[in-house]
XYZ file of C-alpha atoms in Angstrom:
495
model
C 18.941 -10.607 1.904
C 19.273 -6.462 1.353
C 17.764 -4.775 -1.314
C 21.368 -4.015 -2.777
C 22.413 -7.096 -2.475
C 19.902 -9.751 -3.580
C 22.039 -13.655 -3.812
C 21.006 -14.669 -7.497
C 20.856 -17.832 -5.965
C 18.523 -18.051 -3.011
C 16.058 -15.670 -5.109
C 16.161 -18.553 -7.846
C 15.479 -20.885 -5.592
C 12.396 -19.125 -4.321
C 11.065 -18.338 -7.966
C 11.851 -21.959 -9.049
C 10.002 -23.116 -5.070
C 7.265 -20.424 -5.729
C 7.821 -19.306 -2.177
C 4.631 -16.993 -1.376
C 7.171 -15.858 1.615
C 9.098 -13.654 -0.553
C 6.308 -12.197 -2.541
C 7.045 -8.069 -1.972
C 10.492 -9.055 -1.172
C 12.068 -8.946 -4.604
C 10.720 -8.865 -8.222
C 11.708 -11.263 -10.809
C 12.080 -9.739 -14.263
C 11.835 -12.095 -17.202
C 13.907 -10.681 -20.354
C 12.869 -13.198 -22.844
C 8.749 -11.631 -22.223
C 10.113 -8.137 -20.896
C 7.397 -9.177 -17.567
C 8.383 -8.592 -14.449
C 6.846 -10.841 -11.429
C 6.350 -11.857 -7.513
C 8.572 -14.992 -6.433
C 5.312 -17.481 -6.405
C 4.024 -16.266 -9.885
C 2.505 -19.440 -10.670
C 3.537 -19.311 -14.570
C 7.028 -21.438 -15.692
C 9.935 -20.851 -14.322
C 12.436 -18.975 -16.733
C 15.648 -20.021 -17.176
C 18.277 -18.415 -15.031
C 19.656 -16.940 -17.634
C 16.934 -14.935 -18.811
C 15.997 -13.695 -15.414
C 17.078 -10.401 -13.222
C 16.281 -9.996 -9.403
C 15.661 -6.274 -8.337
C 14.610 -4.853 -5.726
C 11.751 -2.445 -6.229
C 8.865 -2.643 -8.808
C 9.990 0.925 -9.117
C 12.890 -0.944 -10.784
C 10.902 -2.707 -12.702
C 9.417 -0.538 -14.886
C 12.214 1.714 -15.134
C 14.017 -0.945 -17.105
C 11.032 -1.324 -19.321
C 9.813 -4.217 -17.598
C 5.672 -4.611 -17.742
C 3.830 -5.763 -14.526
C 2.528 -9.349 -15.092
C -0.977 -9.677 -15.174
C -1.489 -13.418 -13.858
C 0.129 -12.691 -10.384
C -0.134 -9.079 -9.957
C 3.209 -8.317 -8.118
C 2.074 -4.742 -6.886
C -0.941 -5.986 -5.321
C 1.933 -8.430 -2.819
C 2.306 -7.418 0.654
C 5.379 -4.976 1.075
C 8.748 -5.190 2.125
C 9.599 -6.165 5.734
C 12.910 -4.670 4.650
C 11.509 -0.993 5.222
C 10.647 -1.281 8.773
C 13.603 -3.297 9.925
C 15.757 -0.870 8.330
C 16.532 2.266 9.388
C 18.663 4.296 6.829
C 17.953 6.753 4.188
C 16.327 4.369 1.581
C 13.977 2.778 4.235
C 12.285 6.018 5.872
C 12.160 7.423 1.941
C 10.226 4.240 1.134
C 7.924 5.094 4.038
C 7.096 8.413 3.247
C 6.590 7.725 -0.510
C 4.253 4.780 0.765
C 2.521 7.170 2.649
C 2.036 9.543 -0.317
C 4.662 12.924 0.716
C 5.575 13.214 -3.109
C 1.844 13.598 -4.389
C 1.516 16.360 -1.557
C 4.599 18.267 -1.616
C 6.855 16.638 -4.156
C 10.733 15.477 -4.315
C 11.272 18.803 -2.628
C 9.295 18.354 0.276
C 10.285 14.676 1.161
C 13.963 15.490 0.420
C 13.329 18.598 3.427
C 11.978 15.644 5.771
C 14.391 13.328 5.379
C 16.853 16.185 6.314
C 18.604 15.874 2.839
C 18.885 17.578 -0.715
C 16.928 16.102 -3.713
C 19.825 15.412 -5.576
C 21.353 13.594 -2.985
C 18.516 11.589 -2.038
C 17.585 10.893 -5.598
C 21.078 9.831 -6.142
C 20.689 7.668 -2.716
C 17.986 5.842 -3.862
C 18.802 4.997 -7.468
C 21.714 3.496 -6.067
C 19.707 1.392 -3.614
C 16.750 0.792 -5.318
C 16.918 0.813 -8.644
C 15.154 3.714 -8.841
C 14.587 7.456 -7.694
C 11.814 9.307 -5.775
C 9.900 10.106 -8.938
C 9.596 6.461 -10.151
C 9.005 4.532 -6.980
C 6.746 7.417 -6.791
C 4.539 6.556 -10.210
C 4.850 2.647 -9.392
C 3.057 3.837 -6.354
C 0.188 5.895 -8.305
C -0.021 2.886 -10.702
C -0.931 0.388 -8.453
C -3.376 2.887 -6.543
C -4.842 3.581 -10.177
C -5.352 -0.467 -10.470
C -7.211 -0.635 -7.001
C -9.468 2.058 -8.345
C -9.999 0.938 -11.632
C -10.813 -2.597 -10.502
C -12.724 -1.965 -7.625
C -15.120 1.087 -7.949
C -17.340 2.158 -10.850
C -15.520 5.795 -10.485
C -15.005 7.374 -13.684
C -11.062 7.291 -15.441
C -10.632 10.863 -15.430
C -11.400 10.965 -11.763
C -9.012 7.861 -10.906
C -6.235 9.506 -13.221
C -6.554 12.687 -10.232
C -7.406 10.391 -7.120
C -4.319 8.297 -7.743
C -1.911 11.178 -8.271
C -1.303 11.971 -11.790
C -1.301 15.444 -13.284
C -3.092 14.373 -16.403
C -5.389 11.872 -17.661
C -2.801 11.160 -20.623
C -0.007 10.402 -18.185
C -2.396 8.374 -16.532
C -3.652 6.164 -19.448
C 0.488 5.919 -20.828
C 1.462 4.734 -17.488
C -1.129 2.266 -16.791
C -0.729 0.701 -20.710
C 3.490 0.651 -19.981
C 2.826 -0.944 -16.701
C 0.133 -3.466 -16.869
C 0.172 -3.405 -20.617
C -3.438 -2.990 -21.377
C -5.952 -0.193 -21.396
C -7.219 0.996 -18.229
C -10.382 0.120 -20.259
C -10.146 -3.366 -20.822
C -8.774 -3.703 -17.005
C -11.743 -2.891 -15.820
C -13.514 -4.865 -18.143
C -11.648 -7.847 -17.551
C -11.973 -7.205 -13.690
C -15.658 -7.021 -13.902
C -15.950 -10.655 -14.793
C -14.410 -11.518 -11.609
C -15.793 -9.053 -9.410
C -17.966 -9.792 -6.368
C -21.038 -8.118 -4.882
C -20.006 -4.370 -5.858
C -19.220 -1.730 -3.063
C -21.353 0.689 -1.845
C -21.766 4.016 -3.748
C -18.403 5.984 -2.015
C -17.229 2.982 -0.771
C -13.833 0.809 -1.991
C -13.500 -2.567 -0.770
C -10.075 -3.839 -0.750
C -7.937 -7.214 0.239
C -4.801 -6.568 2.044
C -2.417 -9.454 1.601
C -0.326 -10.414 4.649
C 2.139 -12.748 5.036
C 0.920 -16.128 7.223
C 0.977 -16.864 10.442
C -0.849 -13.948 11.445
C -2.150 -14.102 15.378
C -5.713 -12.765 15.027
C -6.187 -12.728 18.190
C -3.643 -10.460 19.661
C -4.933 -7.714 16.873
C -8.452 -8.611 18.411
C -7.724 -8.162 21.315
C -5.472 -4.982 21.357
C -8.006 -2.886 18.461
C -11.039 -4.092 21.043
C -9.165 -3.220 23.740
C -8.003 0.326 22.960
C -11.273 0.805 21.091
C -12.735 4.446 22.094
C -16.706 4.829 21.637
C -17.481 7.498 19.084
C -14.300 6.883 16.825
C -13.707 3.370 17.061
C -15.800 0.196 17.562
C -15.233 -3.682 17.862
C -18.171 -5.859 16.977
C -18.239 -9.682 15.695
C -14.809 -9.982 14.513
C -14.874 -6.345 12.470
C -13.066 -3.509 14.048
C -14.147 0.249 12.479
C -12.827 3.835 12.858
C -13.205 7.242 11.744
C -9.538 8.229 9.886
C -8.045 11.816 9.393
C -6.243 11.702 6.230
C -4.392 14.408 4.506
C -7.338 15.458 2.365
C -10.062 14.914 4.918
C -12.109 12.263 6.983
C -12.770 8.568 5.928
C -14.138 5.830 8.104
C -12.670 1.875 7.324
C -13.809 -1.325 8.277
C -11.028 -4.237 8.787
C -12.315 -7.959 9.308
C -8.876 -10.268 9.544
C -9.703 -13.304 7.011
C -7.604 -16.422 6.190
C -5.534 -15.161 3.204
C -6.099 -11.521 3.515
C -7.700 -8.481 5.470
C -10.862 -6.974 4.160
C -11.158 -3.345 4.283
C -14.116 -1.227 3.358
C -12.570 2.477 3.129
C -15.105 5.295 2.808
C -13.281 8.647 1.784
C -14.132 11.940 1.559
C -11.278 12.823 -1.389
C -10.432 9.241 -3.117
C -6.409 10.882 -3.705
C -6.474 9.645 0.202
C -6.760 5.709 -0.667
C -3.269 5.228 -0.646
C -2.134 6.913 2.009
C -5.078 5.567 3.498
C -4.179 1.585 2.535
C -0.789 2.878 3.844
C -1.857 3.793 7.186
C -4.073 0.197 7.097
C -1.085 -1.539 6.655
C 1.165 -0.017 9.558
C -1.912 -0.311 11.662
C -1.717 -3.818 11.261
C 1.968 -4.764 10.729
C 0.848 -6.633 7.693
C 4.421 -6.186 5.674
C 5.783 -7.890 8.522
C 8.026 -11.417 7.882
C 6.120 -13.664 10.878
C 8.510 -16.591 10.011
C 11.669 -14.896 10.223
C 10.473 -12.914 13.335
C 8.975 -16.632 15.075
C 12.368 -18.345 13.658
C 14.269 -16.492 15.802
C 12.262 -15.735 18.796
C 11.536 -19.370 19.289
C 15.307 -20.086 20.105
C 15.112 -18.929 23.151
C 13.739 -21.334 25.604
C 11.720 -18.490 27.286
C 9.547 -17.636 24.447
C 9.566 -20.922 22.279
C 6.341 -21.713 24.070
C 4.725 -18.187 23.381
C 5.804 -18.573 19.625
C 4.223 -21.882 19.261
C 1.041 -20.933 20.711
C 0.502 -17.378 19.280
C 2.577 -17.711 15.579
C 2.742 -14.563 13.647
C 2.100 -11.914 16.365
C 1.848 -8.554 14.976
C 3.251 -5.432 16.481
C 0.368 -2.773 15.618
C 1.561 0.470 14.211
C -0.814 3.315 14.141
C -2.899 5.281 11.988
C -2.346 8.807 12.564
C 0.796 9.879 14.777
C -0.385 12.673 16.515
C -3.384 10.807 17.427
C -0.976 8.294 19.272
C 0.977 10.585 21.368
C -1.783 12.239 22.642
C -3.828 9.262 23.350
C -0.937 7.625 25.134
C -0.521 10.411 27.154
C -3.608 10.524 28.143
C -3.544 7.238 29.317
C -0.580 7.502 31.486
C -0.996 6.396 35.319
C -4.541 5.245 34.688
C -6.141 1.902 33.683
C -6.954 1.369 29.628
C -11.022 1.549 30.469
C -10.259 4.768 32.264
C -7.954 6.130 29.099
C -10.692 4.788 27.102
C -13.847 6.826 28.703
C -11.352 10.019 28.882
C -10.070 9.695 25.153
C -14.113 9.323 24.495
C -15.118 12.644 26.259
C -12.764 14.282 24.371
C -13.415 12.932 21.037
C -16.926 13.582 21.410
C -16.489 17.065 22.233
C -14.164 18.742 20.187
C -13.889 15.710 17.286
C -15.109 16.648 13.679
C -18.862 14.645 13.138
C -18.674 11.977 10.753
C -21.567 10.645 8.810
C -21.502 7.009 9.571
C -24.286 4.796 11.578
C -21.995 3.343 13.834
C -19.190 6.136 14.526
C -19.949 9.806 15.387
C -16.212 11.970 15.227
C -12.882 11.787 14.319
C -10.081 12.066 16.888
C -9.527 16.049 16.891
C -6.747 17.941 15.457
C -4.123 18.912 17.432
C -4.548 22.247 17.420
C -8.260 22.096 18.290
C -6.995 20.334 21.359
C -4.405 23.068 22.364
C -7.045 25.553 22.404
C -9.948 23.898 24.007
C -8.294 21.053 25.774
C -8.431 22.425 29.258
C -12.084 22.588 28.492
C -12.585 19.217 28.429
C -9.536 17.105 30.403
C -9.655 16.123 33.547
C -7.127 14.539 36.158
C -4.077 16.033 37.452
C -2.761 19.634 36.300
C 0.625 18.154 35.538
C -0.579 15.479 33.060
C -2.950 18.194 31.368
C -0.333 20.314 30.955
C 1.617 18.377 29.388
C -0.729 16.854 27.291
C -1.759 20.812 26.140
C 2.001 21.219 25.308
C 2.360 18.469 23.320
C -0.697 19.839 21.227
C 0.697 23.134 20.849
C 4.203 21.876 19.599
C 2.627 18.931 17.563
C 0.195 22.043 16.382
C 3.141 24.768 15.253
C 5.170 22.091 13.961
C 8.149 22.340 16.552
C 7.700 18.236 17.138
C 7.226 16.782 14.256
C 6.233 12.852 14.053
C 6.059 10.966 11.017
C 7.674 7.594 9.493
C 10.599 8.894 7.850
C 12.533 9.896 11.607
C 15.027 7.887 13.068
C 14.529 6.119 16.119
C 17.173 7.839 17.960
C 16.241 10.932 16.894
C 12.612 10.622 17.847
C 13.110 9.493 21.008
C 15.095 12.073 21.619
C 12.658 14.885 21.091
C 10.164 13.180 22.634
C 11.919 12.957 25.569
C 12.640 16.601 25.460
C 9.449 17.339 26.694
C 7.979 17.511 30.160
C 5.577 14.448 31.108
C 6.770 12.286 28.267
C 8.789 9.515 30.065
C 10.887 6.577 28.479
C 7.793 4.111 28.146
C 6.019 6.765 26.139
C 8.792 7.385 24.440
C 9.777 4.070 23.381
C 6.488 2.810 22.863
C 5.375 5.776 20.542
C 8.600 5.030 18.605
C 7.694 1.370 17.826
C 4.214 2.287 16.925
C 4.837 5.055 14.903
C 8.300 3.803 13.162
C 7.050 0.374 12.761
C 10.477 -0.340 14.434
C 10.841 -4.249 15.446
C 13.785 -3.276 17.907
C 12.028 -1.715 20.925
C 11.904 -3.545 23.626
C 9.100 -2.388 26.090
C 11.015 -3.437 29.668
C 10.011 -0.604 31.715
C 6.170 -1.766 30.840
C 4.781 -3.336 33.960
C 2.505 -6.221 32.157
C 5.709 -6.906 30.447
C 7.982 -7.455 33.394
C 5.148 -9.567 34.774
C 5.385 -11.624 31.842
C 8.871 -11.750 31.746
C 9.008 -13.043 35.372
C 6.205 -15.551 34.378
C 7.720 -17.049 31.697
C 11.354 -16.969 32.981
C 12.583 -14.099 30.476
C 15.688 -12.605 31.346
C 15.010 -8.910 30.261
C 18.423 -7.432 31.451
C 19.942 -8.813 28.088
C 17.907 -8.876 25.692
C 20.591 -8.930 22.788
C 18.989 -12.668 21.976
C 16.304 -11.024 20.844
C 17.653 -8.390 19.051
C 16.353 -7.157 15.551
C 12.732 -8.215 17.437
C 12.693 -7.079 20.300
C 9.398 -5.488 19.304
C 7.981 -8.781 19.410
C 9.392 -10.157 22.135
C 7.773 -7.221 23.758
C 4.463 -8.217 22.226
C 4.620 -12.032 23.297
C 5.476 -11.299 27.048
C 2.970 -8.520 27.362
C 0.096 -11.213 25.683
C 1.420 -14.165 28.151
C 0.936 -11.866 31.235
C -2.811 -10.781 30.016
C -3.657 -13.933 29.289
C -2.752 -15.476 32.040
C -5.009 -13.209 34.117
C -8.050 -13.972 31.939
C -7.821 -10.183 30.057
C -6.999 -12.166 26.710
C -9.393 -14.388 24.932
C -6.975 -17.007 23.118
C -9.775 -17.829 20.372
C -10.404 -15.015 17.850
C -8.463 -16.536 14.869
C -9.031 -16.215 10.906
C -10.625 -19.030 10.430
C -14.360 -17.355 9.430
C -15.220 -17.294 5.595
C -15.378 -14.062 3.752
C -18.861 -13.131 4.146
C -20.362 -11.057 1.335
């Protein structure tokens, strides 16, 4: 199912099933009620002939529909649709997820993207429903709900940390989407809140759609974890963030239905790039039964899929960050990248004021001045890692969701001590992209060989190869005792 092309059909059936699996996927709009919903909104069905299918909240509202305020369709998980895809409409959606209109408007994302406003407004509209500026304010609306129903932050400081240029536009949208006051929402909210947050602190529930493998996210956030910046303890993993506005520090503890995250930001117009970021981290727009349904065909990973269903593919949180790291690490074991990545932090990092974290990872151009100072290891690999800096620093290698995979690799390629594993594996992290398959890895060939995985053609596994990556590279750890097969979400929220 495209977003252009949603079967009337199959999303009836879902609506009339109340299929939680499609929630994010579509929106149902009711005419008879002017509502629109997620595919399990537990109200009655409508008749089919009083219902719509689109593709975008976005949509939604630009129709006239009003968000319904039973199952709160903007607060579903997102659309697999924009990571699988890789076309104009997909790496817009990314961007404007990530918050490029609030910074630099239309203009700016059109100029990424590598295309004129006009044609990329006309782009969208015509595969969306709707253009930059409207999916957009359906993302400053729903950022404006988190706030108002989760902090005690005044209204005329959510109207500016969610986006809007007034406090009037931000009280007309909020009553046109949700249909109530930003006033009574909060009201209403408070009578189901829990313990309240700390003062500067949001607490949020990511949705994600189930099976999610808990402990493959365990293990690979615990495993990469660098001391200073990040830390793993008792099921929670926390780390320091560099946003566009400024430092935050977050919290994630994988539950049953959702992911808790405690953001603490220095400039609250960060949360949603910031819940953004959270989300890529985690691959929690991901479709787990689509991505298991077709994996477990093969007779080489139907095992893996049945006893790790819903692995994720972790994105990242900053892309820069990434590279760097990754180079770092090349030709040396992950506690060794670890301990290196942790001198560095420590010394040239930004200090954070948290009790369990002490910098953020340091800016890129930070590290091309002073990086000699602090590297070690072979000239050739701190070279390289210095001119990566510099061209990540003057903006001649650019990295960010809204690139094509080719493209990408391509320039990463370009430069010297960036080889195809990098390459490819910075790609899939930083693009989300399910399609990469990781065969020049050497934990993954071992776990190809193990499990009897042909990876010569690998066409079977094609769009998730990403995956596929993922379950042959957990097989091979786990098989040599590095993976502990028991973290799982199966611990109460504890408050």
């Amino acid at each position: 199912m495209t977003a252009t092309h949603l079967d009337f059909d199959r999303c009836y059936r879902a609506v009339s099933s109340r299929d939680a699996r499609f929630d994010g996927q579509f929106i149902t709009a009711v005419r008879t009620t002017g509502i629109y919903c997620r595919p399990s909104c537990p109200a009655i069905t409508p008749k089919p002939g009083n219902v719509s299918f689109l593709p975008t909240a976005a949509a939604a509202q630009q129709a006239g529909y009003r968000a319904c305020r039973r199952c709160l369709p903007d607060a579903a998980p997102g659309s697999p649709l924009w990571n699988v895809r890789s076309d104009l409409a997909a790496r817009a959606m990314r961007l404007i997820s990530d918050g490029a209109v609030e910074r630099g408007g239309v203009e700016s994302l059109s100029a990424s993207l590598g295309y004129s406003s006009r044609h990329l407004t006309r782009a969208l509209t015509a595969e969306l429903g709707a253009g930059p500026l409207a999916l957009a304010r359906a993302h400053r609306a729903h950022t404006a709900r988190l706030l108002i129903q989760t902090t005690a932050m005044p209204m005329s400081d959510i109207a500016f940390a969610a986006g809007f240029s007034s406090i009037r536009q931000f009280n007309d949208t909020v009553r046109e989407v949700f249909a109530v006051a930003p006033s009574t929402m909060r009201t209403e909210a408070a009578k189901l809140a829990d313990a309240p947050p700390a003062k500067g602190t949001v607490s949020l529930r990511l949705p994600y759609r189930k099976p999610l493998d808990a402990g493959w996210l365990a293990w690979f956030l615990s495993g990469h974890a660098v001391t200073g910046m990040e830390r793993w303890s008792d099921g929670e993993y926390r780390r320091t963030l560099r946003l566009p506005r400024g430092c935050g520090v977050v919290a994630l503890c994988v539950l049953p239905e959702y992911v808790r995250a405690e953001l603490t930001l220095r400039d609250m117009r960060d949360l949603a790039p910031a819940v953004a970021r959270l989300r890529h981290l985690l691959d929690l727009d991901a479709d787990p039964e689509a991505v298991d349904g077709a994996l477990a065909v093969d007779p080489a990973l139907a095992t893996s899929v049945r006893a790790a269903p819903g692995i994720r593919v972790p994105g990242s949180i900053d892309a820069d960050e990434l590279l760097l790291r990754t180079m770092i690490g090349q030709q040396i074991s992950l506690a060794a990248a670890s301990t290196q990545t942790a001198r560095l932090v420590a010394a040239l990092g930004a200090p954070v004021d948290d009790p369990h974290l002490t910098h953020s990872f340091p800016g890129t151009d930070v590290i091309a001045a002073r990086g000699r100072e602090v590297l070690t290891g072979p000239a050739r690999r701190i070279d390289a890692v210095i001119g990566v800096a510099e061209a990540l620093a003057a903006g001649t290698l650019t990295l960010h969701a809204g690139r094509t995979a080719e493209d990408l690799r391509a320039d990463l390629l370009s430069y010297k001590g960036i080889g195809p594993w990098t390459a490819d594996y910075v790609v899939m992290r930083t693009l989300a992209d399910p399609d990469v398959l990781l065969d020049t890895d050497l934990v993954v060939r071992q776990g190809a060989q193990a499990m009897g995985a042909d990876l010569t053609d690998s066409s079977r596994w094609t769009p998730w190869r990403s995956y596929a990556s993922m379950h042959l590279w957990r097989n091979a750890l786990a098989a040599r005792g590095a993976l502990d097969p028991t973290p799982t979400p199966d611990t109460e929220d504890k408050k």
